Coordinates of C-alpha atoms in Angstrom, one line a residue:
S10 CA -5.1 21.0 -13.2
F11 CA -7.1 22.1 -10.7
R12 CA -9.3 22.4 -13.7
V13 CA -8.9 19.4 -15.4
K14 CA -9.6 17.5 -11.6
G15 CA -13.1 19.6 -11.0
M16 CA -14.5 18.5 -14.4
L17 CA -13.8 15.0 -13.8
P18 CA -16.6 14.5 -11.1
L19 CA -19.2 16.7 -14.6
L20 CA -17.4 13.6 -17.4
F21 CA -18.5 10.5 -15.0
L22 CA -21.4 12.4 -14.9
S23 CA -22.1 12.3 -18.5
L24 CA -20.6 8.6 -19.0
F25 CA -23.0 7.6 -16.8
L26 CA -26.3 9.2 -18.1
S27 CA -24.8 8.0 -21.5
I28 CA -24.9 3.7 -20.4
G29 CA -28.2 4.7 -18.8
S30 CA -30.0 5.9 -21.9
I31 CA -28.2 3.1 -23.5
L32 CA -29.4 0.6 -21.5
A33 CA -32.7 2.2 -21.8
I34 CA -32.6 1.6 -25.7
V35 CA -32.6 -2.1 -24.4
R36 CA -36.0 -1.6 -23.6
S37 CA -37.3 0.4 -26.6
P38 CA -41.4 -0.6 -27.5
D39 CA -39.7 -2.1 -30.7
D40 CA -37.9 -4.8 -29.4
Q41 CA -38.7 -8.3 -30.6
L42 CA -41.0 -10.2 -27.7
L43 CA -39.6 -13.8 -28.0
L44 CA -41.1 -15.5 -24.9
V45 CA -44.1 -14.9 -22.6
Q46 CA -44.1 -17.4 -19.2
V47 CA -46.8 -16.6 -16.4
V48 CA -46.3 -18.4 -12.6
I49 CA -50.4 -17.4 -11.5
R50 CA -52.1 -18.7 -8.3
H51 CA -55.7 -20.7 -8.9
A52 CA -58.6 -18.5 -9.0
D53 CA -61.6 -17.8 -5.6
R54 CA -61.7 -20.6 -3.7
A55 CA -63.7 -20.9 0.1
A56 CA -60.6 -21.0 3.1
M57 CA -59.2 -24.8 3.8
H58 CA -61.3 -24.6 7.1
G59 CA -63.9 -23.4 8.3
F60 CA -66.6 -20.7 6.9
A61 CA -67.4 -17.4 8.4
T62 CA -71.3 -16.9 8.0
N63 CA -74.4 -19.5 7.4
I64 CA -74.2 -18.7 3.9
S65 CA -70.7 -19.3 3.6
E66 CA -71.6 -23.6 2.8
E67 CA -74.2 -22.8 0.7
V68 CA -71.7 -20.4 -1.7
F69 CA -68.9 -22.4 -1.7
F70 CA -70.3 -26.0 -2.0
R71 CA -67.6 -27.7 -3.5
G72 CA -66.6 -27.6 0.2
N73 CA -63.4 -26.6 1.8
G74 CA -60.7 -25.4 -0.3
E75 CA -62.8 -25.8 -3.7
L76 CA -63.5 -23.4 -6.0
S77 CA -66.3 -21.4 -5.8
D78 CA -68.3 -20.3 -9.2
E79 CA -66.5 -16.9 -9.3
G80 CA -63.4 -18.1 -8.7
I81 CA -63.6 -19.9 -12.1
D82 CA -66.0 -17.3 -13.4
N83 CA -62.5 -15.2 -12.5
A84 CA -60.1 -17.5 -13.7
Y85 CA -61.9 -16.9 -17.0
K86 CA -61.6 -13.1 -17.1
Q87 CA -57.6 -13.3 -16.0
G88 CA -58.3 -15.3 -19.5
E89 CA -59.4 -12.2 -21.2
D90 CA -56.6 -10.0 -19.9
Y91 CA -54.2 -11.9 -21.3
R92 CA -56.0 -12.8 -24.2
K93 CA -56.1 -9.2 -25.6
R94 CA -52.4 -8.1 -24.4
Y95 CA -51.4 -11.3 -26.1
V96 CA -53.5 -12.7 -28.5
D97 CA -55.8 -10.6 -29.9
T98 CA -52.4 -8.5 -30.9
G99 CA -50.9 -10.9 -32.7
F100 CA -48.1 -12.8 -30.3
I101 CA -50.1 -15.8 -30.6
D102 CA -52.8 -17.2 -33.6
D103 CA -56.6 -16.6 -31.7
R104 CA -56.7 -20.1 -33.3
M105 CA -55.2 -21.8 -30.5
L106 CA -51.9 -23.4 -31.9
T107 CA -51.0 -26.1 -30.0
N108 CA -47.0 -25.7 -30.7
Q109 CA -47.6 -22.1 -29.2
I110 CA -48.2 -22.9 -26.2
S111 CA -47.5 -24.8 -23.1
I112 CA -49.7 -25.1 -19.9
R113 CA -48.5 -26.6 -17.4
S114 CA -51.1 -27.0 -14.1
S115 CA -50.6 -28.7 -10.8
S116 CA -53.3 -31.8 -10.3
V117 CA -55.0 -30.2 -7.6
P118 CA -58.4 -29.8 -8.6
R119 CA -59.0 -26.0 -7.4
V120 CA -55.6 -25.6 -9.9
L121 CA -56.8 -27.3 -12.9
M122 CA -60.2 -26.1 -12.3
S123 CA -58.4 -22.4 -12.8
A124 CA -56.2 -23.4 -15.6
A125 CA -58.9 -25.2 -17.6
S126 CA -61.6 -21.6 -17.2
F127 CA -57.9 -19.3 -17.8
T128 CA -57.1 -21.0 -21.2
S129 CA -60.6 -21.1 -22.2
A130 CA -60.8 -17.1 -22.8
L131 CA -58.0 -17.0 -24.7
F132 CA -58.6 -18.1 -27.8
N133 CA -61.0 -17.4 -31.1
K134 CA -64.3 -20.9 -30.4
T135 CA -64.2 -23.4 -33.4
D136 CA -67.0 -22.4 -36.5
G137 CA -69.0 -25.3 -34.5
G138 CA -68.8 -23.1 -31.5
S139 CA -67.1 -24.8 -28.7
T140 CA -63.8 -23.8 -27.3
R141 CA -60.3 -24.4 -27.3
I142 CA -58.7 -25.0 -24.8
S143 CA -55.0 -26.2 -25.1
P144 CA -54.1 -29.2 -23.2
I145 CA -52.9 -29.6 -19.4
F146 CA -50.0 -31.3 -18.8
T147 CA -50.2 -32.0 -14.9
K148 CA -48.6 -34.8 -12.8
P149 CA -49.8 -36.4 -9.3
T150 CA -49.3 -34.2 -6.3
E151 CA -46.5 -36.5 -5.0
E152 CA -44.7 -36.3 -7.9
D153 CA -45.1 -32.3 -8.4
P154 CA -42.0 -30.9 -6.8
L155 CA -42.6 -28.1 -9.4
L156 CA -45.9 -27.0 -8.7
V157 CA -46.3 -28.5 -5.4
P158 CA -44.1 -27.7 -2.7
P159 CA -43.1 -30.3 -0.1
L160 CA -43.5 -28.6 3.0
D161 CA -43.9 -31.8 4.7
C162 CA -40.4 -32.0 4.7
L163 CA -38.5 -32.2 8.8
D164 CA -35.6 -30.4 7.9
G165 CA -34.4 -26.7 7.1
W166 CA -36.5 -25.6 9.9
D167 CA -33.6 -25.2 12.4
D168 CA -34.2 -20.6 11.5
V169 CA -37.4 -21.4 12.9
V170 CA -37.0 -23.4 15.7
E171 CA -35.2 -20.3 17.0
K172 CA -36.5 -17.4 16.2
Y173 CA -39.8 -18.6 18.3
G174 CA -38.5 -21.0 20.7
L175 CA -40.3 -23.8 19.0
P176 CA -39.8 -26.9 20.9
S177 CA -37.1 -29.4 20.1
P178 CA -37.8 -32.7 18.6
K179 CA -37.2 -34.5 21.7
N180 CA -39.0 -32.5 23.8
V181 CA -41.8 -32.9 21.2
E182 CA -41.7 -36.7 20.4
K183 CA -42.0 -37.2 24.6
S184 CA -44.1 -34.5 25.4
A185 CA -46.5 -36.0 22.5
V186 CA -46.4 -39.0 23.8
N187 CA -47.0 -38.1 27.5
R188 CA -49.8 -36.9 26.2
G189 CA -51.1 -39.6 23.6
R190 CA -51.2 -37.3 21.5
S191 CA -49.7 -37.6 17.1
M192 CA -46.7 -36.2 16.5
K193 CA -48.7 -35.1 13.4
K194 CA -49.9 -32.1 14.6
T195 CA -46.4 -31.1 15.6
R196 CA -44.3 -30.3 12.1
K197 CA -42.8 -27.5 12.4
H198 CA -45.0 -25.2 9.9
A199 CA -48.0 -25.5 12.3
Q200 CA -45.9 -24.8 15.4
A201 CA -43.7 -21.7 14.0
L202 CA -47.8 -20.5 12.7
V203 CA -49.5 -20.9 15.7
A204 CA -46.1 -19.1 17.2
I205 CA -47.1 -16.1 14.7
L206 CA -50.7 -15.7 15.9
K207 CA -49.6 -15.8 19.2
K208 CA -46.8 -13.1 19.9
E209 CA -47.8 -10.5 15.5
M210 CA -51.7 -11.0 16.2
P211 CA -52.5 -7.4 14.4
E212 CA -54.6 -4.9 16.8
E213 CA -57.8 -5.2 14.4
C214 CA -57.8 -8.9 14.3
K215 CA -57.9 -10.0 17.9
M216 CA -61.5 -10.1 17.7
V217 CA -60.9 -12.9 14.9
P218 CA -61.4 -16.1 15.5
P219 CA -57.4 -17.9 15.0
D220 CA -59.7 -20.1 13.0
L221 CA -61.2 -18.5 10.5
I222 CA -58.0 -16.2 9.7
E223 CA -57.7 -17.2 6.3
T224 CA -60.9 -17.5 6.3
I225 CA -62.3 -14.5 5.8
V226 CA -59.5 -13.3 3.7
A227 CA -60.8 -16.2 0.7
E228 CA -64.3 -15.0 1.9
L229 CA -63.6 -10.9 1.9
P230 CA -63.9 -11.4 -2.2
N231 CA -66.8 -13.1 -2.8
T232 CA -69.7 -11.0 -3.6
Q233 CA -72.7 -12.8 -2.9
I234 CA -70.8 -13.2 1.2
S235 CA -70.2 -10.1 3.7
L236 CA -68.9 -10.3 6.9
P237 CA -69.4 -8.9 9.8
T238 CA -68.5 -5.9 10.3
E239 CA -65.8 -5.3 12.1
W240 CA -64.1 -8.1 10.5
I241 CA -63.7 -6.8 7.7
P242 CA -60.0 -4.2 8.3
C243 CA -58.5 -8.2 10.0
A244 CA -59.4 -9.1 6.2
Q245 CA -58.6 -5.9 4.5
N246 CA -55.6 -5.4 5.7
G247 CA -54.0 -7.0 8.9
A248 CA -54.5 -10.9 8.5
K249 CA -53.7 -11.1 4.4
K250 CA -49.9 -9.8 5.9
L251 CA -50.1 -11.9 8.7
I252 CA -50.7 -14.7 6.0
F253 CA -48.2 -13.0 3.9
K254 CA -45.9 -13.8 6.4
Y255 CA -46.7 -16.7 7.5
I256 CA -46.3 -17.6 3.6
E257 CA -42.8 -15.9 3.4
L258 CA -41.8 -18.1 6.2
L259 CA -42.5 -21.6 4.5
A260 CA -41.1 -20.3 0.9
G261 CA -38.0 -19.5 2.7
A262 CA -38.2 -16.0 1.7
G263 CA -38.0 -12.6 3.2
D264 CA -37.1 -11.3 6.3
D265 CA -37.4 -15.4 7.0
F266 CA -34.6 -16.2 3.7
N267 CA -33.6 -20.0 4.5
L268 CA -32.0 -21.3 1.5
Q269 CA -32.9 -25.0 1.6
R270 CA -36.9 -24.3 1.9
L271 CA -36.6 -22.0 -1.1
Q272 CA -35.0 -24.3 -3.4
R273 CA -38.2 -26.3 -2.2
T274 CA -40.4 -24.0 -3.5
A275 CA -39.1 -22.6 -6.3
G276 CA -35.5 -24.1 -7.6
L277 CA -37.0 -26.2 -9.8
L278 CA -39.6 -23.5 -11.2
T279 CA -36.7 -21.5 -11.1
A280 CA -34.4 -23.3 -12.9
T281 CA -37.6 -24.6 -15.6
L282 CA -37.9 -21.0 -16.4
L283 CA -34.3 -20.9 -17.1
D284 CA -34.3 -23.3 -19.7
N285 CA -37.3 -21.9 -21.6
M286 CA -35.2 -18.4 -22.0
A287 CA -32.5 -20.2 -22.7
S288 CA -34.3 -22.8 -25.5
M289 CA -36.3 -20.1 -26.3
L290 CA -33.1 -18.3 -28.1
N291 CA -31.5 -21.1 -29.6
C292 CA -34.3 -22.1 -31.9
S293 CA -34.6 -18.2 -33.1
L294 CA -30.9 -18.9 -34.1
T295 CA -32.4 -21.7 -35.8
D296 CA -35.4 -23.3 -37.5
C297 CA -37.1 -25.3 -34.5
E298 CA -40.4 -25.0 -33.2
E299 CA -40.6 -23.9 -28.9
P300 CA -43.7 -22.5 -27.3
K301 CA -44.2 -18.8 -27.0
L302 CA -46.4 -19.0 -24.3
R303 CA -45.9 -20.8 -21.1
V304 CA -48.6 -21.8 -18.5
Y305 CA -47.5 -22.1 -15.0
Y306 CA -50.4 -22.7 -12.7
T307 CA -49.5 -23.2 -9.0
H308 CA -49.6 -22.2 -5.6
D309 CA -50.2 -19.1 -3.5
I310 CA -46.6 -19.7 -2.0
N311 CA -44.7 -21.0 -6.1
V312 CA -45.8 -17.3 -6.8
L313 CA -44.6 -15.4 -3.9
A314 CA -40.7 -18.3 -3.7
S315 CA -40.6 -16.6 -7.2
A316 CA -41.0 -13.2 -6.7
F317 CA -38.4 -12.9 -4.3
I318 CA -36.2 -15.2 -6.1
F319 CA -36.5 -12.6 -9.3
D320 CA -36.0 -9.4 -6.6
S321 CA -40.0 -8.5 -7.3
I322 CA -42.1 -9.6 -3.8
Y323 CA -42.1 -5.8 -3.2
L324 CA -45.1 -5.3 -5.2
F325 CA -46.9 -7.4 -3.3
N326 CA -46.4 -5.0 -0.8
N327 CA -46.8 -7.0 2.3
K328 CA -49.9 -8.8 1.6
T329 CA -50.8 -12.5 0.4
P330 CA -50.9 -12.7 -3.5
A331 CA -54.8 -11.9 -4.6
F332 CA -56.5 -15.0 -5.7
S333 CA -55.6 -15.3 -9.7
S334 CA -52.3 -13.2 -8.9
S335 CA -49.0 -14.2 -11.4
L336 CA -46.3 -13.1 -12.3
V337 CA -45.3 -12.0 -15.7
F338 CA -42.1 -12.9 -17.4
E339 CA -41.2 -11.6 -20.4
L340 CA -37.7 -12.8 -22.7
R341 CA -37.3 -9.3 -25.0
N342 CA -34.3 -9.5 -28.0
G343 CA -33.6 -5.4 -27.8
K344 CA -30.3 -3.5 -29.6
F345 CA -28.0 -4.6 -27.0
G346 CA -28.5 -8.4 -26.8
P347 CA -32.5 -10.3 -25.2
Y348 CA -33.4 -8.9 -21.4
V349 CA -35.9 -9.9 -18.8
N350 CA -38.7 -8.0 -18.3
I351 CA -40.9 -8.8 -15.0
F352 CA -44.9 -7.4 -14.3
L353 CA -47.1 -8.6 -11.9
K354 CA -50.7 -8.9 -12.3
N355 CA -52.3 -9.5 -8.4
G356 CA -56.0 -10.7 -9.7
Q357 CA -57.9 -10.8 -12.0
D358 CA -59.3 -7.1 -11.6
A359 CA -55.4 -6.0 -11.5
E360 CA -53.2 -3.8 -13.8
F361 CA -50.2 -5.9 -15.6
V362 CA -47.6 -3.6 -13.3
E363 CA -44.3 -3.4 -13.9
S364 CA -40.7 -4.4 -11.5
D365 CA -38.1 -2.4 -11.5
L366 CA -35.6 -4.8 -12.2
C367 CA -35.6 -2.5 -16.0
E368 CA -35.5 0.9 -14.5
N369 CA -32.7 3.4 -14.0
G370 CA -30.6 2.2 -15.8
K371 CA -30.4 -1.1 -13.6
D372 CA -29.0 -3.9 -16.3
C373 CA -31.6 -6.8 -17.0
S374 CA -30.4 -8.5 -20.0
L375 CA -30.2 -12.0 -19.2
D376 CA -27.4 -12.7 -18.6
T377 CA -27.5 -11.0 -15.1
I378 CA -31.0 -12.6 -14.4
V379 CA -29.2 -15.9 -14.6
E380 CA -26.0 -14.8 -12.3
L381 CA -28.7 -13.7 -9.5
T382 CA -31.1 -16.8 -9.3
K383 CA -27.7 -19.0 -10.0
P384 CA -28.3 -19.6 -5.9
Y385 CA -32.3 -20.6 -6.2
A386 CA -32.1 -22.8 -9.2
I387 CA -31.6 -26.4 -8.8
H388 CA -32.8 -29.1 -11.7
E389 CA -33.5 -32.3 -9.5
P390 CA -35.5 -31.9 -6.6
A391 CA -34.5 -30.6 -2.7
K392 CA -33.3 -33.5 -0.6
C393 CA -36.8 -33.5 1.7
K394 CA -35.6 -35.9 5.2
M395 CA -39.2 -36.5 6.6
T396 CA -40.4 -40.5 8.2
E397 CA -43.8 -41.9 7.7
D398 CA -44.9 -41.8 10.9
E399 CA -44.4 -37.9 11.5
V400 CA -46.0 -37.3 8.0
E401 CA -48.8 -36.4 6.3
P402 CA -49.3 -36.3 2.5
T403 CA -48.5 -33.1 0.8
T404 CA -51.1 -33.0 -0.7
K405 CA -52.7 -32.2 3.0
A406 CA -49.8 -29.8 3.0
I407 CA -49.8 -27.1 0.0
S408 CA -51.1 -24.0 -0.6
G409 CA -49.4 -22.0 1.6
I410 CA -51.9 -21.4 5.0
Q411 CA -54.2 -23.8 4.5
S412 CA -55.6 -26.3 6.9
Y413 CA -52.4 -25.3 9.8
L414 CA -54.8 -22.7 10.6
A415 CA -56.6 -25.5 12.2
L416 CA -54.2 -26.1 14.2
F417 CA -54.2 -23.7 15.7
I418 CA -58.0 -24.4 18.1
I419 CA -56.3 -28.0 18.8
L420 CA -52.5 -26.8 19.4
S421 CA -53.7 -24.6 21.8
L422 CA -56.0 -27.1 23.4
I423 CA -53.4 -29.9 23.7
S424 CA -50.6 -27.2 25.3
F425 CA -48.2 -28.4 22.5
L426 CA -46.7 -24.7 22.8
D427 CA -47.4 -23.4 26.5
L428 CA -50.1 -21.2 24.9

């Protein structure tokens, strides 16, 4: 009896290893790739506010928030890497068949331009030498909660107000009236940014003007610009971590988890990704046609929020997503059924890095992924409380850190938050 009891742990261990081996077979290289979906950030742009050097304005001649020429080139390079992975291997026809690919983009110019450059690198040219570019679908910004998160919503900020001790709406309104200032300058995400900059500014960034924190991160990758030497450590590390923290807060992810904000930023996108997978599986049982490659060109906050929902945010190492950063969702059919594998390609110079979603015997079956993401997936836009006299158009509030860094100086001067 003793010998049998002593062997039980070994039997359970053996059973566990056998199960792990079975799960490993699910991810065989011979598994059938059914669908590839990409959630990707626009390419290199100028900062949303200000310039860091005396030549920056000339280099970024299209203006703040617009793509640089290097950004256009880098979006093309990113497209070339995707071509090698999915077109040159035969998964997608290199002649560009419109029923095989779907490109959807935010209507913001830098995103549309990135999508066009990326797509132009995917396929062979015509016999006449013209570039083949897939149709790019878009919607007006104010009608596109899928790819342009409505950050101006006034509700869903209670946790942020409490964490950073932000003034209550009544106090802010009274203060604004007394000082003759507009409530447009006191939105919760702008207030939270000021609090973060005040409370958590990295030591290596304290010599950088606060309103240039995002600027130096945006200009650092550009080969034509040389930042002041003393600013480079901040641009390479501290500033990227600071922006990551702010975007994470906007998304309602990570340490600032908030279901309401998270559903606003990536709930529709999550449901769309899952619906596309289900449709592709249904098509594998019939002869219907579904795109094999779907690309969603969007902003950093959508990429980060999606990474959190699909349990892959750790791949960013607490640094803001690089320009042209992309999450790749591969739906495959294995011996034991369909499963999902996720990769991060964090910029055009980065490799495809596999998440641990399917590693170490983990269950990454489609059913498990659906359960994992069920709390966040929504099929209708999340409710948003906002009033016309308090909020500017959403077009001025997209893409993570954006122009709110400019408010740091403004809010400091008018002492809304007693800085």
